[in-house]
């Protein structure tokens, strides 16, 4: 199973690339193709012990950064790590997935132009997994790639999001909900009302509208939404979790009796932080492309590299590619 890693464009490419060694040590049955400057990649992996027969390096001379205009960069920087990796994914059927922590705009534009959408899909959706309070995870699609969607777009997100959850988590009929301002069928704006009607007739396990406060309840497997509210939703969760955790820690420290051993506080909040860390599940998947493209966070670390590779492997082994078309 061959998986491509775009080694450049992220905040800390050295740490991101170093994660390749950890992934080879931890994930069986996977070969990695690292795309980028050969000397940089070799230097990042120097001193690491791993099976080098499972690593191939493809040398490139350019990189796309967050300062570049995505469409222009894809067109002009043909020897960038991202463009080369996308073309390899398109042209070589033995390569199953690409993972990048680079510019979201460039990954999105490049994937559409070079890889192409599945038949009938107008726009691929960016999906993110969020942790729920019952130990489950929920997929939010779209979470920021498309700011102005129509009802057909939301139906595509629901279909490919369901395929993703089925392949990765083995849930035969994922529960699909539509983000709205109330659970009643008639609630929402024109977009959600139109999407509701399409989803109801889609054959998916559509369970109706849901409100944002229930997003992490564990009742749903896929939450379908326009990219604008979807992005606001996940960033609100991230901000609220950070704020509430900080406030709770302050109150515990303030109100604890003197001479109390507070080591449990640090341990508990460390565990809470790990549970809320969305990177533990990998990256965001571009739903509706002909191949698997995973976009990790720009500040990704070596741990993110490993988790994204595990995520790609689960998608491949679970049959996600078989559902594309």
PDB file of C-alpha atoms in Angstrom:
ATOM      1  CA  UNK A   1       0.000   0.000   0.000  1.00  0.00           C
ATOM      2  CA  UNK A   2       1.729   3.180  -1.233  1.00  0.00           C
ATOM      3  CA  UNK A   3       0.926   6.532   0.371  1.00  0.00           C
ATOM      4  CA  UNK A   4       2.349   9.900  -0.686  1.00  0.00           C
ATOM      5  CA  UNK A   5       3.504  12.537   1.800  1.00  0.00           C
ATOM      6  CA  UNK A   6       3.853  16.153   0.660  1.00  0.00           C
ATOM      7  CA  UNK A   7       6.754  17.224   2.874  1.00  0.00           C
ATOM      8  CA  UNK A   8       6.466  20.994   2.399  1.00  0.00           C
ATOM      9  CA  UNK A   9       4.102  23.912   2.851  1.00  0.00           C
ATOM     10  CA  UNK A  10       3.387  23.324   6.566  1.00  0.00           C
ATOM     11  CA  UNK A  11       4.613  25.313   9.570  1.00  0.00           C
ATOM     12  CA  UNK A  12       7.249  22.803  10.661  1.00  0.00           C
ATOM     13  CA  UNK A  13       8.234  20.611   7.690  1.00  0.00           C
ATOM     14  CA  UNK A  14      11.180  19.048   9.521  1.00  0.00           C
ATOM     15  CA  UNK A  15       8.976  17.702  12.329  1.00  0.00           C
ATOM     16  CA  UNK A  16       6.233  16.706   9.861  1.00  0.00           C
ATOM     17  CA  UNK A  17       8.734  14.794   7.724  1.00  0.00           C
ATOM     18  CA  UNK A  18      10.337  13.133  10.742  1.00  0.00           C
ATOM     19  CA  UNK A  19       6.979  11.535  11.433  1.00  0.00           C
ATOM     20  CA  UNK A  20       7.495   9.342   8.361  1.00  0.00           C
ATOM     21  CA  UNK A  21      10.004   7.267  10.316  1.00  0.00           C
ATOM     22  CA  UNK A  22       7.557   6.838  13.192  1.00  0.00           C
ATOM     23  CA  UNK A  23       4.802   5.850  10.762  1.00  0.00           C
ATOM     24  CA  UNK A  24       6.917   3.165   9.116  1.00  0.00           C
ATOM     25  CA  UNK A  25       7.739   1.761  12.552  1.00  0.00           C
ATOM     26  CA  UNK A  26       4.136   1.823  13.758  1.00  0.00           C
ATOM     27  CA  UNK A  27       2.017   1.071  10.680  1.00  0.00           C
ATOM     28  CA  UNK A  28       2.436  -2.291   8.984  1.00  0.00           C
ATOM     29  CA  UNK A  29       1.836  -2.903   5.313  1.00  0.00           C
ATOM     30  CA  UNK A  30       2.485   0.660   4.166  1.00  0.00           C
ATOM     31  CA  UNK A  31       5.201   2.146   1.951  1.00  0.00           C
ATOM     32  CA  UNK A  32       5.775   5.885   1.983  1.00  0.00           C
ATOM     33  CA  UNK A  33       6.706   8.120  -0.941  1.00  0.00           C
ATOM     34  CA  UNK A  34       8.109  11.373   0.450  1.00  0.00           C
ATOM     35  CA  UNK A  35       7.948  14.249  -2.032  1.00  0.00           C
ATOM     36  CA  UNK A  36      10.157  17.313  -1.609  1.00  0.00           C
ATOM     37  CA  UNK A  37      13.781  18.413  -1.490  1.00  0.00           C
ATOM     38  CA  UNK A  38      15.845  15.237  -1.134  1.00  0.00           C
ATOM     39  CA  UNK A  39      18.571  16.743   1.042  1.00  0.00           C
ATOM     40  CA  UNK A  40      15.999  18.227   3.418  1.00  0.00           C
ATOM     41  CA  UNK A  41      14.111  14.949   3.717  1.00  0.00           C
ATOM     42  CA  UNK A  42      17.297  12.964   4.314  1.00  0.00           C
ATOM     43  CA  UNK A  43      18.422  15.475   6.945  1.00  0.00           C
ATOM     44  CA  UNK A  44      15.020  15.348   8.696  1.00  0.00           C
ATOM     45  CA  UNK A  45      15.232  11.563   8.891  1.00  0.00           C
ATOM     46  CA  UNK A  46      18.893  11.338   9.817  1.00  0.00           C
ATOM     47  CA  UNK A  47      19.391   9.536  13.088  1.00  0.00           C
ATOM     48  CA  UNK A  48      15.990   7.833  12.840  1.00  0.00           C
ATOM     49  CA  UNK A  49      15.863   4.039  12.800  1.00  0.00           C
ATOM     50  CA  UNK A  50      13.292   2.517  10.457  1.00  0.00           C
ATOM     51  CA  UNK A  51      12.962   0.175   7.472  1.00  0.00           C
ATOM     52  CA  UNK A  52      14.303   2.350   4.666  1.00  0.00           C
ATOM     53  CA  UNK A  53      13.202  -0.175   2.050  1.00  0.00           C
ATOM     54  CA  UNK A  54       9.671   1.114   2.700  1.00  0.00           C
ATOM     55  CA  UNK A  55      10.597   4.704   1.860  1.00  0.00           C
ATOM     56  CA  UNK A  56      10.995   6.309  -1.567  1.00  0.00           C
ATOM     57  CA  UNK A  57      12.039   9.939  -1.982  1.00  0.00           C
ATOM     58  CA  UNK A  58      10.933  11.976  -4.999  1.00  0.00           C
ATOM     59  CA  UNK A  59      13.054  15.102  -5.336  1.00  0.00           C
ATOM     60  CA  UNK A  60      11.409  18.430  -6.167  1.00  0.00           C
ATOM     61  CA  UNK A  61      12.808  21.935  -6.432  1.00  0.00           C
ATOM     62  CA  UNK A  62       9.826  24.129  -5.490  1.00  0.00           C
ATOM     63  CA  UNK A  63       7.285  24.492  -2.707  1.00  0.00           C
ATOM     64  CA  UNK A  64       3.889  26.151  -2.377  1.00  0.00           C
ATOM     65  CA  UNK A  65       3.407  28.332   0.691  1.00  0.00           C
ATOM     66  CA  UNK A  66       0.428  29.987   2.354  1.00  0.00           C
ATOM     67  CA  UNK A  67       1.555  33.274   0.801  1.00  0.00           C
ATOM     68  CA  UNK A  68       0.989  31.957  -2.720  1.00  0.00           C
ATOM     69  CA  UNK A  69      -2.292  32.378  -4.572  1.00  0.00           C
ATOM     70  CA  UNK A  70      -3.510  28.763  -4.835  1.00  0.00           C
ATOM     71  CA  UNK A  71      -4.614  28.653  -8.480  1.00  0.00           C
ATOM     72  CA  UNK A  72      -1.548  30.549  -9.682  1.00  0.00           C
ATOM     73  CA  UNK A  73       0.802  28.393  -7.620  1.00  0.00           C
ATOM     74  CA  UNK A  74      -0.690  25.144  -8.956  1.00  0.00           C
ATOM     75  CA  UNK A  75      -0.326  26.449 -12.506  1.00  0.00           C
ATOM     76  CA  UNK A  76       3.193  27.884 -12.229  1.00  0.00           C
ATOM     77  CA  UNK A  77       5.007  25.804  -9.613  1.00  0.00           C
ATOM     78  CA  UNK A  78       4.935  22.554 -11.535  1.00  0.00           C
ATOM     79  CA  UNK A  79       7.929  21.101  -9.698  1.00  0.00           C
ATOM     80  CA  UNK A  80       6.511  21.825  -6.268  1.00  0.00           C
ATOM     81  CA  UNK A  81       6.091  18.937  -3.854  1.00  0.00           C
ATOM     82  CA  UNK A  82       2.298  19.286  -3.905  1.00  0.00           C
ATOM     83  CA  UNK A  83       1.857  19.387  -7.692  1.00  0.00           C
ATOM     84  CA  UNK A  84       4.252  16.499  -8.260  1.00  0.00           C
ATOM     85  CA  UNK A  85       2.534  14.435  -5.575  1.00  0.00           C
ATOM     86  CA  UNK A  86      -0.933  15.097  -7.001  1.00  0.00           C
ATOM     87  CA  UNK A  87       0.188  14.063 -10.479  1.00  0.00           C
ATOM     88  CA  UNK A  88       1.715  10.866  -9.131  1.00  0.00           C
ATOM     89  CA  UNK A  89      -1.519  10.063  -7.310  1.00  0.00           C
ATOM     90  CA  UNK A  90      -3.491  10.665 -10.509  1.00  0.00           C
ATOM     91  CA  UNK A  91      -1.240   8.634 -12.800  1.00  0.00           C
ATOM     92  CA  UNK A  92      -0.201   5.657 -10.668  1.00  0.00           C
ATOM     93  CA  UNK A  93      -2.978   3.294  -9.578  1.00  0.00           C
ATOM     94  CA  UNK A  94      -0.649   1.568  -7.113  1.00  0.00           C
ATOM     95  CA  UNK A  95      -0.558   4.792  -5.070  1.00  0.00           C
ATOM     96  CA  UNK A  96      -3.677   4.962  -2.929  1.00  0.00           C
ATOM     97  CA  UNK A  97      -3.591   8.272  -1.063  1.00  0.00           C
ATOM     98  CA  UNK A  98      -1.878  11.638  -0.602  1.00  0.00           C
ATOM     99  CA  UNK A  99      -1.408  13.436   2.705  1.00  0.00           C
ATOM    100  CA  UNK A 100      -0.430  17.106   2.865  1.00  0.00           C
ATOM    101  CA  UNK A 101      -0.196  19.666   5.660  1.00  0.00           C
ATOM    102  CA  UNK A 102       0.311  22.513   3.215  1.00  0.00           C
ATOM    103  CA  UNK A 103      -1.925  25.377   2.100  1.00  0.00           C
ATOM    104  CA  UNK A 104      -5.581  24.311   2.291  1.00  0.00           C
ATOM    105  CA  UNK A 105      -6.459  26.432  -0.728  1.00  0.00           C
ATOM    106  CA  UNK A 106      -3.656  24.960  -2.817  1.00  0.00           C
ATOM    107  CA  UNK A 107      -4.504  21.388  -1.794  1.00  0.00           C
ATOM    108  CA  UNK A 108      -8.157  21.982  -2.670  1.00  0.00           C
ATOM    109  CA  UNK A 109      -7.537  23.699  -6.000  1.00  0.00           C
ATOM    110  CA  UNK A 110      -4.776  21.292  -6.998  1.00  0.00           C
ATOM    111  CA  UNK A 111      -6.891  18.260  -6.142  1.00  0.00           C
ATOM    112  CA  UNK A 112      -9.819  19.484  -8.235  1.00  0.00           C
ATOM    113  CA  UNK A 113      -7.655  20.450 -11.222  1.00  0.00           C
ATOM    114  CA  UNK A 114      -5.252  17.503 -11.208  1.00  0.00           C
ATOM    115  CA  UNK A 115      -7.167  14.629  -9.567  1.00  0.00           C
ATOM    116  CA  UNK A 116     -10.702  15.606 -10.520  1.00  0.00           C
ATOM    117  CA  UNK A 117     -14.063  15.113  -8.881  1.00  0.00           C
ATOM    118  CA  UNK A 118     -16.098  11.928  -8.925  1.00  0.00           C
ATOM    119  CA  UNK A 119     -18.803  11.819 -11.564  1.00  0.00           C
ATOM    120  CA  UNK A 120     -21.680  14.135 -10.742  1.00  0.00           C
ATOM    121  CA  UNK A 121     -19.835  15.924  -7.916  1.00  0.00           C
ATOM    122  CA  UNK A 122     -19.656  19.667  -8.429  1.00  0.00           C
ATOM    123  CA  UNK A 123     -17.525  20.488  -5.386  1.00  0.00           C
ATOM    124  CA  UNK A 124     -15.503  18.253  -3.073  1.00  0.00           C
ATOM    125  CA  UNK A 125     -16.207  18.858   0.595  1.00  0.00           C
ATOM    126  CA  UNK A 126     -13.653  19.203   3.357  1.00  0.00           C
ATOM    127  CA  UNK A 127     -14.553  16.972   6.288  1.00  0.00           C
ATOM    128  CA  UNK A 128     -13.291  16.954   9.873  1.00  0.00           C
ATOM    129  CA  UNK A 129     -13.746  14.428  12.676  1.00  0.00           C
ATOM    130  CA  UNK A 130     -14.717  15.729  16.118  1.00  0.00           C
ATOM    131  CA  UNK A 131     -14.688  13.771  19.404  1.00  0.00           C
ATOM    132  CA  UNK A 132     -18.022  13.099  21.136  1.00  0.00           C
ATOM    133  CA  UNK A 133     -18.697  12.777  24.853  1.00  0.00           C
ATOM    134  CA  UNK A 134     -19.582   9.086  24.538  1.00  0.00           C
ATOM    135  CA  UNK A 135     -16.278   8.091  22.964  1.00  0.00           C
ATOM    136  CA  UNK A 136     -17.549   8.184  19.389  1.00  0.00           C
ATOM    137  CA  UNK A 137     -16.495  10.594  16.655  1.00  0.00           C
ATOM    138  CA  UNK A 138     -18.655  12.630  14.299  1.00  0.00           C
ATOM    139  CA  UNK A 139     -17.787  13.777  10.776  1.00  0.00           C
ATOM    140  CA  UNK A 140     -18.597  17.389   9.889  1.00  0.00           C
ATOM    141  CA  UNK A 141     -18.853  18.090   6.166  1.00  0.00           C
ATOM    142  CA  UNK A 142     -18.232  20.665   4.856  1.00  0.00           C
ATOM    143  CA  UNK A 143     -15.971  22.349   7.391  1.00  0.00           C
ATOM    144  CA  UNK A 144     -14.626  25.216   5.319  1.00  0.00           C
ATOM    145  CA  UNK A 145     -13.852  24.418   1.695  1.00  0.00           C
ATOM    146  CA  UNK A 146     -17.103  25.756   0.235  1.00  0.00           C
ATOM    147  CA  UNK A 147     -18.588  28.969   1.576  1.00  0.00           C
ATOM    148  CA  UNK A 148     -21.737  29.039  -0.587  1.00  0.00           C
ATOM    149  CA  UNK A 149     -23.250  25.624  -1.252  1.00  0.00           C
ATOM    150  CA  UNK A 150     -26.478  24.483  -2.863  1.00  0.00           C
ATOM    151  CA  UNK A 151     -28.639  21.562  -1.797  1.00  0.00           C
ATOM    152  CA  UNK A 152     -27.009  19.158  -4.266  1.00  0.00           C
ATOM    153  CA  UNK A 153     -23.604  19.922  -2.744  1.00  0.00           C
ATOM    154  CA  UNK A 154     -24.884  19.022   0.699  1.00  0.00           C
ATOM    155  CA  UNK A 155     -26.293  15.766  -0.666  1.00  0.00           C
ATOM    156  CA  UNK A 156     -22.843  14.912  -2.076  1.00  0.00           C
ATOM    157  CA  UNK A 157     -21.234  15.644   1.304  1.00  0.00           C
ATOM    158  CA  UNK A 158     -23.742  13.305   2.948  1.00  0.00           C
ATOM    159  CA  UNK A 159     -23.097  10.481   0.484  1.00  0.00           C
ATOM    160  CA  UNK A 160     -19.327  10.574   0.593  1.00  0.00           C
ATOM    161  CA  UNK A 161     -19.293  11.310   4.304  1.00  0.00           C
ATOM    162  CA  UNK A 162     -21.363   8.168   4.864  1.00  0.00           C
ATOM    163  CA  UNK A 163     -18.928   6.154   2.743  1.00  0.00           C
ATOM    164  CA  UNK A 164     -16.050   7.520   4.790  1.00  0.00           C
ATOM    165  CA  UNK A 165     -17.600   6.591   8.145  1.00  0.00           C
ATOM    166  CA  UNK A 166     -18.565   3.165   6.828  1.00  0.00           C
ATOM    167  CA  UNK A 167     -15.044   2.416   5.571  1.00  0.00           C
ATOM    168  CA  UNK A 168     -13.132   3.747   8.591  1.00  0.00           C
ATOM    169  CA  UNK A 169     -15.440   2.817  11.476  1.00  0.00           C
ATOM    170  CA  UNK A 170     -17.415  -0.073  10.015  1.00  0.00           C
ATOM    171  CA  UNK A 171     -20.788   1.561  10.658  1.00  0.00           C
ATOM    172  CA  UNK A 172     -23.063   0.035   8.021  1.00  0.00           C
ATOM    173  CA  UNK A 173     -25.697   2.793   8.048  1.00  0.00           C
ATOM    174  CA  UNK A 174     -24.189   6.003   9.436  1.00  0.00           C
ATOM    175  CA  UNK A 175     -26.713   8.386  10.973  1.00  0.00           C
ATOM    176  CA  UNK A 176     -26.738  11.565   8.860  1.00  0.00           C
ATOM    177  CA  UNK A 177     -28.065  14.837  10.296  1.00  0.00           C
ATOM    178  CA  UNK A 178     -28.470  18.296   8.777  1.00  0.00           C
ATOM    179  CA  UNK A 179     -27.195  21.266  10.797  1.00  0.00           C
ATOM    180  CA  UNK A 180     -30.038  23.731  11.313  1.00  0.00           C
ATOM    181  CA  UNK A 181     -31.570  26.102  13.863  1.00  0.00           C
ATOM    182  CA  UNK A 182     -34.108  23.567  15.114  1.00  0.00           C
ATOM    183  CA  UNK A 183     -34.941  19.891  14.864  1.00  0.00           C
ATOM    184  CA  UNK A 184     -38.334  20.403  13.238  1.00  0.00           C
ATOM    185  CA  UNK A 185     -38.556  19.483   9.563  1.00  0.00           C
ATOM    186  CA  UNK A 186     -39.532  22.983   8.451  1.00  0.00           C
ATOM    187  CA  UNK A 187     -36.836  24.848  10.405  1.00  0.00           C
ATOM    188  CA  UNK A 188     -33.904  26.516   8.657  1.00  0.00           C
ATOM    189  CA  UNK A 189     -33.182  28.746   5.678  1.00  0.00           C
ATOM    190  CA  UNK A 190     -33.911  28.047   2.021  1.00  0.00           C
ATOM    191  CA  UNK A 191     -30.732  25.984   1.633  1.00  0.00           C
ATOM    192  CA  UNK A 192     -31.408  23.655   4.556  1.00  0.00           C
ATOM    193  CA  UNK A 193     -35.047  23.215   3.563  1.00  0.00           C
ATOM    194  CA  UNK A 194     -34.068  22.198   0.026  1.00  0.00           C
ATOM    195  CA  UNK A 195     -31.298  19.938   1.324  1.00  0.00           C
ATOM    196  CA  UNK A 196     -33.690  18.347   3.818  1.00  0.00           C
ATOM    197  CA  UNK A 197     -36.002  17.269   0.995  1.00  0.00           C
ATOM    198  CA  UNK A 198     -33.109  15.757  -1.008  1.00  0.00           C
ATOM    199  CA  UNK A 199     -31.634  13.948   1.979  1.00  0.00           C
ATOM    200  CA  UNK A 200     -35.008  12.528   2.948  1.00  0.00           C
ATOM    201  CA  UNK A 201     -35.293  10.861  -0.466  1.00  0.00           C
ATOM    202  CA  UNK A 202     -31.600   9.915  -0.759  1.00  0.00           C
ATOM    203  CA  UNK A 203     -31.736   6.394   0.655  1.00  0.00           C
ATOM    204  CA  UNK A 204     -29.172   7.374   3.284  1.00  0.00           C
ATOM    205  CA  UNK A 205     -29.866   6.924   6.990  1.00  0.00           C
ATOM    206  CA  UNK A 206     -31.010  10.534   7.287  1.00  0.00           C
ATOM    207  CA  UNK A 207     -32.294  11.264  10.798  1.00  0.00           C
ATOM    208  CA  UNK A 208     -33.376  14.885  10.210  1.00  0.00           C
ATOM    209  CA  UNK A 209     -32.292  18.300  11.423  1.00  0.00           C
ATOM    210  CA  UNK A 210     -30.064  18.816  14.444  1.00  0.00           C
ATOM    211  CA  UNK A 211     -28.944  21.814  16.490  1.00  0.00           C
ATOM    212  CA  UNK A 212     -25.324  22.790  17.058  1.00  0.00           C
ATOM    213  CA  UNK A 213     -25.517  22.104  20.799  1.00  0.00           C
ATOM    214  CA  UNK A 214     -26.061  18.404  20.025  1.00  0.00           C
ATOM    215  CA  UNK A 215     -23.216  18.084  17.530  1.00  0.00           C
ATOM    216  CA  UNK A 216     -20.924  16.277  19.977  1.00  0.00           C
ATOM    217  CA  UNK A 217     -23.672  14.250  21.644  1.00  0.00           C
ATOM    218  CA  UNK A 218     -22.712  11.052  19.848  1.00  0.00           C
ATOM    219  CA  UNK A 219     -26.194  10.702  18.325  1.00  0.00           C
ATOM    220  CA  UNK A 220     -24.917  11.335  14.802  1.00  0.00           C
ATOM    221  CA  UNK A 221     -22.169   9.958  12.574  1.00  0.00           C
ATOM    222  CA  UNK A 222     -22.237  12.609   9.824  1.00  0.00           C
ATOM    223  CA  UNK A 223     -23.305  16.244  10.161  1.00  0.00           C
ATOM    224  CA  UNK A 224     -23.972  17.916   6.823  1.00  0.00           C
ATOM    225  CA  UNK A 225     -23.613  21.670   6.467  1.00  0.00           C
ATOM    226  CA  UNK A 226     -22.497  24.531   4.269  1.00  0.00           C
ATOM    227  CA  UNK A 227     -18.774  25.267   4.659  1.00  0.00           C
ATOM    228  CA  UNK A 228     -19.319  28.626   6.366  1.00  0.00           C
ATOM    229  CA  UNK A 229     -21.356  27.448   9.389  1.00  0.00           C
ATOM    230  CA  UNK A 230     -19.359  24.204   9.406  1.00  0.00           C
ATOM    231  CA  UNK A 231     -16.109  26.079   9.883  1.00  0.00           C
ATOM    232  CA  UNK A 232     -17.651  28.329  12.537  1.00  0.00           C
ATOM    233  CA  UNK A 233     -18.963  25.221  14.312  1.00  0.00           C
ATOM    234  CA  UNK A 234     -15.643  23.407  14.675  1.00  0.00           C
ATOM    235  CA  UNK A 235     -13.703  26.552  15.578  1.00  0.00           C
ATOM    236  CA  UNK A 236     -16.296  27.439  18.191  1.00  0.00           C
ATOM    237  CA  UNK A 237     -15.844  23.983  19.713  1.00  0.00           C
ATOM    238  CA  UNK A 238     -12.076  24.392  19.765  1.00  0.00           C
ATOM    239  CA  UNK A 239     -12.258  27.835  21.374  1.00  0.00           C
ATOM    240  CA  UNK A 240     -14.902  26.847  23.909  1.00  0.00           C
ATOM    241  CA  UNK A 241     -12.988  23.733  24.948  1.00  0.00           C
ATOM    242  CA  UNK A 242      -9.821  25.757  25.518  1.00  0.00           C
ATOM    243  CA  UNK A 243     -11.622  28.486  27.459  1.00  0.00           C
ATOM    244  CA  UNK A 244     -13.680  26.177  29.667  1.00  0.00           C
ATOM    245  CA  UNK A 245     -10.671  23.985  30.436  1.00  0.00           C
ATOM    246  CA  UNK A 246      -8.629  26.999  31.468  1.00  0.00           C
ATOM    247  CA  UNK A 247     -11.407  28.397  33.640  1.00  0.00           C
ATOM    248  CA  UNK A 248     -12.022  25.048  35.337  1.00  0.00           C
ATOM    249  CA  UNK A 249      -8.327  24.655  36.128  1.00  0.00           C
ATOM    250  CA  UNK A 250      -8.254  28.137  37.693  1.00  0.00           C
ATOM    251  CA  UNK A 251     -11.297  27.430  39.882  1.00  0.00           C
ATOM    252  CA  UNK A 252      -9.907  24.093  41.031  1.00  0.00           C
ATOM    253  CA  UNK A 253      -6.618  25.699  42.012  1.00  0.00           C
ATOM    254  CA  UNK A 254      -8.414  28.591  43.722  1.00  0.00           C
ATOM    255  CA  UNK A 255     -10.837  26.493  45.761  1.00  0.00           C
ATOM    256  CA  UNK A 256      -8.697  23.499  46.662  1.00  0.00           C
ATOM    257  CA  UNK A 257      -7.878  23.187  50.374  1.00  0.00           C
ATOM    258  CA  UNK A 258      -4.355  24.069  51.411  1.00  0.00           C
ATOM    259  CA  UNK A 259      -1.716  21.341  51.157  1.00  0.00           C
ATOM    260  CA  UNK A 260      -3.920  19.391  48.713  1.00  0.00           C
ATOM    261  CA  UNK A 261      -2.022  17.311  46.178  1.00  0.00           C
ATOM    262  CA  UNK A 262      -3.180  18.812  42.889  1.00  0.00           C
ATOM    263  CA  UNK A 263      -1.198  16.519  40.625  1.00  0.00           C
ATOM    264  CA  UNK A 264      -4.481  14.861  39.631  1.00  0.00           C
ATOM    265  CA  UNK A 265      -5.604  18.184  38.127  1.00  0.00           C
ATOM    266  CA  UNK A 266      -2.698  18.299  35.729  1.00  0.00           C
ATOM    267  CA  UNK A 267      -3.191  14.647  34.840  1.00  0.00           C
ATOM    268  CA  UNK A 268      -6.942  15.037  34.314  1.00  0.00           C
ATOM    269  CA  UNK A 269      -6.613  18.060  32.074  1.00  0.00           C
ATOM    270  CA  UNK A 270      -3.874  16.354  30.119  1.00  0.00           C
ATOM    271  CA  UNK A 271      -6.242  13.482  29.444  1.00  0.00           C
ATOM    272  CA  UNK A 272      -9.014  15.908  28.542  1.00  0.00           C
ATOM    273  CA  UNK A 273      -6.742  17.707  26.098  1.00  0.00           C
ATOM    274  CA  UNK A 274      -5.827  14.413  24.452  1.00  0.00           C
ATOM    275  CA  UNK A 275      -9.493  13.453  24.146  1.00  0.00           C
ATOM    276  CA  UNK A 276     -10.341  16.787  22.497  1.00  0.00           C
ATOM    277  CA  UNK A 277      -7.353  16.736  20.144  1.00  0.00           C
ATOM    278  CA  UNK A 278      -8.894  16.415  16.679  1.00  0.00           C
ATOM    279  CA  UNK A 279      -5.500  15.578  15.168  1.00  0.00           C
ATOM    280  CA  UNK A 280      -5.602  12.237  16.974  1.00  0.00           C
ATOM    281  CA  UNK A 281      -7.923  10.982  14.247  1.00  0.00           C
ATOM    282  CA  UNK A 282      -5.748  12.254  11.391  1.00  0.00           C
ATOM    283  CA  UNK A 283      -6.597  15.071   9.007  1.00  0.00           C
ATOM    284  CA  UNK A 284      -9.546  16.425   7.040  1.00  0.00           C
ATOM    285  CA  UNK A 285     -10.561  14.356   4.019  1.00  0.00           C
ATOM    286  CA  UNK A 286     -11.578  15.942   0.720  1.00  0.00           C
ATOM    287  CA  UNK A 287     -14.820  14.113  -0.015  1.00  0.00           C
ATOM    288  CA  UNK A 288     -15.909  13.568  -3.621  1.00  0.00           C
ATOM    289  CA  UNK A 289     -12.485  13.299  -5.301  1.00  0.00           C
ATOM    290  CA  UNK A 290     -11.489  10.361  -7.491  1.00  0.00           C
ATOM    291  CA  UNK A 291      -8.632   9.540  -5.111  1.00  0.00           C
ATOM    292  CA  UNK A 292      -7.991   9.906  -1.369  1.00  0.00           C
ATOM    293  CA  UNK A 293      -6.512  13.264  -0.364  1.00  0.00           C
ATOM    294  CA  UNK A 294      -6.096  14.061   3.342  1.00  0.00           C
ATOM    295  CA  UNK A 295      -5.329  17.597   4.517  1.00  0.00           C
ATOM    296  CA  UNK A 296      -3.588  17.715   7.905  1.00  0.00           C
ATOM    297  CA  UNK A 297      -3.375  20.889   9.981  1.00  0.00           C
ATOM    298  CA  UNK A 298      -0.717  23.411   9.005  1.00  0.00           C
ATOM    299  CA  UNK A 299       0.990  23.140  12.404  1.00  0.00           C
ATOM    300  CA  UNK A 300       1.077  19.350  12.197  1.00  0.00           C
ATOM    301  CA  UNK A 301       3.696  17.400  14.133  1.00  0.00           C
ATOM    302  CA  UNK A 302       5.204  13.943  13.721  1.00  0.00           C
ATOM    303  CA  UNK A 303       2.257  12.506  15.644  1.00  0.00           C
ATOM    304  CA  UNK A 304      -0.095  13.974  13.051  1.00  0.00           C
ATOM    305  CA  UNK A 305       1.914  12.328  10.279  1.00  0.00           C
ATOM    306  CA  UNK A 306       1.477   8.936  11.896  1.00  0.00           C
ATOM    307  CA  UNK A 307      -2.233   9.406  12.590  1.00  0.00           C
ATOM    308  CA  UNK A 308      -2.945  10.644   9.073  1.00  0.00           C
ATOM    309  CA  UNK A 309      -1.230   7.601   7.592  1.00  0.00           C
ATOM    310  CA  UNK A 310      -3.243   5.331   9.885  1.00  0.00           C
ATOM    311  CA  UNK A 311      -6.369   7.159   8.747  1.00  0.00           C
ATOM    312  CA  UNK A 312      -5.533   6.661   5.067  1.00  0.00           C
ATOM    313  CA  UNK A 313      -4.850   2.984   5.628  1.00  0.00           C
ATOM    314  CA  UNK A 314      -8.228   2.500   7.320  1.00  0.00           C
ATOM    315  CA  UNK A 315      -9.990   4.190   4.409  1.00  0.00           C
ATOM    316  CA  UNK A 316      -8.231   1.994   1.873  1.00  0.00           C
ATOM    317  CA  UNK A 317      -8.722  -1.255   3.763  1.00  0.00           C
ATOM    318  CA  UNK A 318     -12.335  -0.375   4.567  1.00  0.00           C
ATOM    319  CA  UNK A 319     -13.225  -0.045   0.880  1.00  0.00           C
ATOM    320  CA  UNK A 320     -13.657   3.719   0.568  1.00  0.00           C
ATOM    321  CA  UNK A 321     -12.011   3.654  -2.859  1.00  0.00           C
ATOM    322  CA  UNK A 322     -14.501   1.008  -4.000  1.00  0.00           C
ATOM    323  CA  UNK A 323     -17.380   3.409  -3.320  1.00  0.00           C
ATOM    324  CA  UNK A 324     -15.906   6.197  -5.447  1.00  0.00           C
ATOM    325  CA  UNK A 325     -17.076   6.708  -8.997  1.00  0.00           C
TER     326      UNK A 325
END
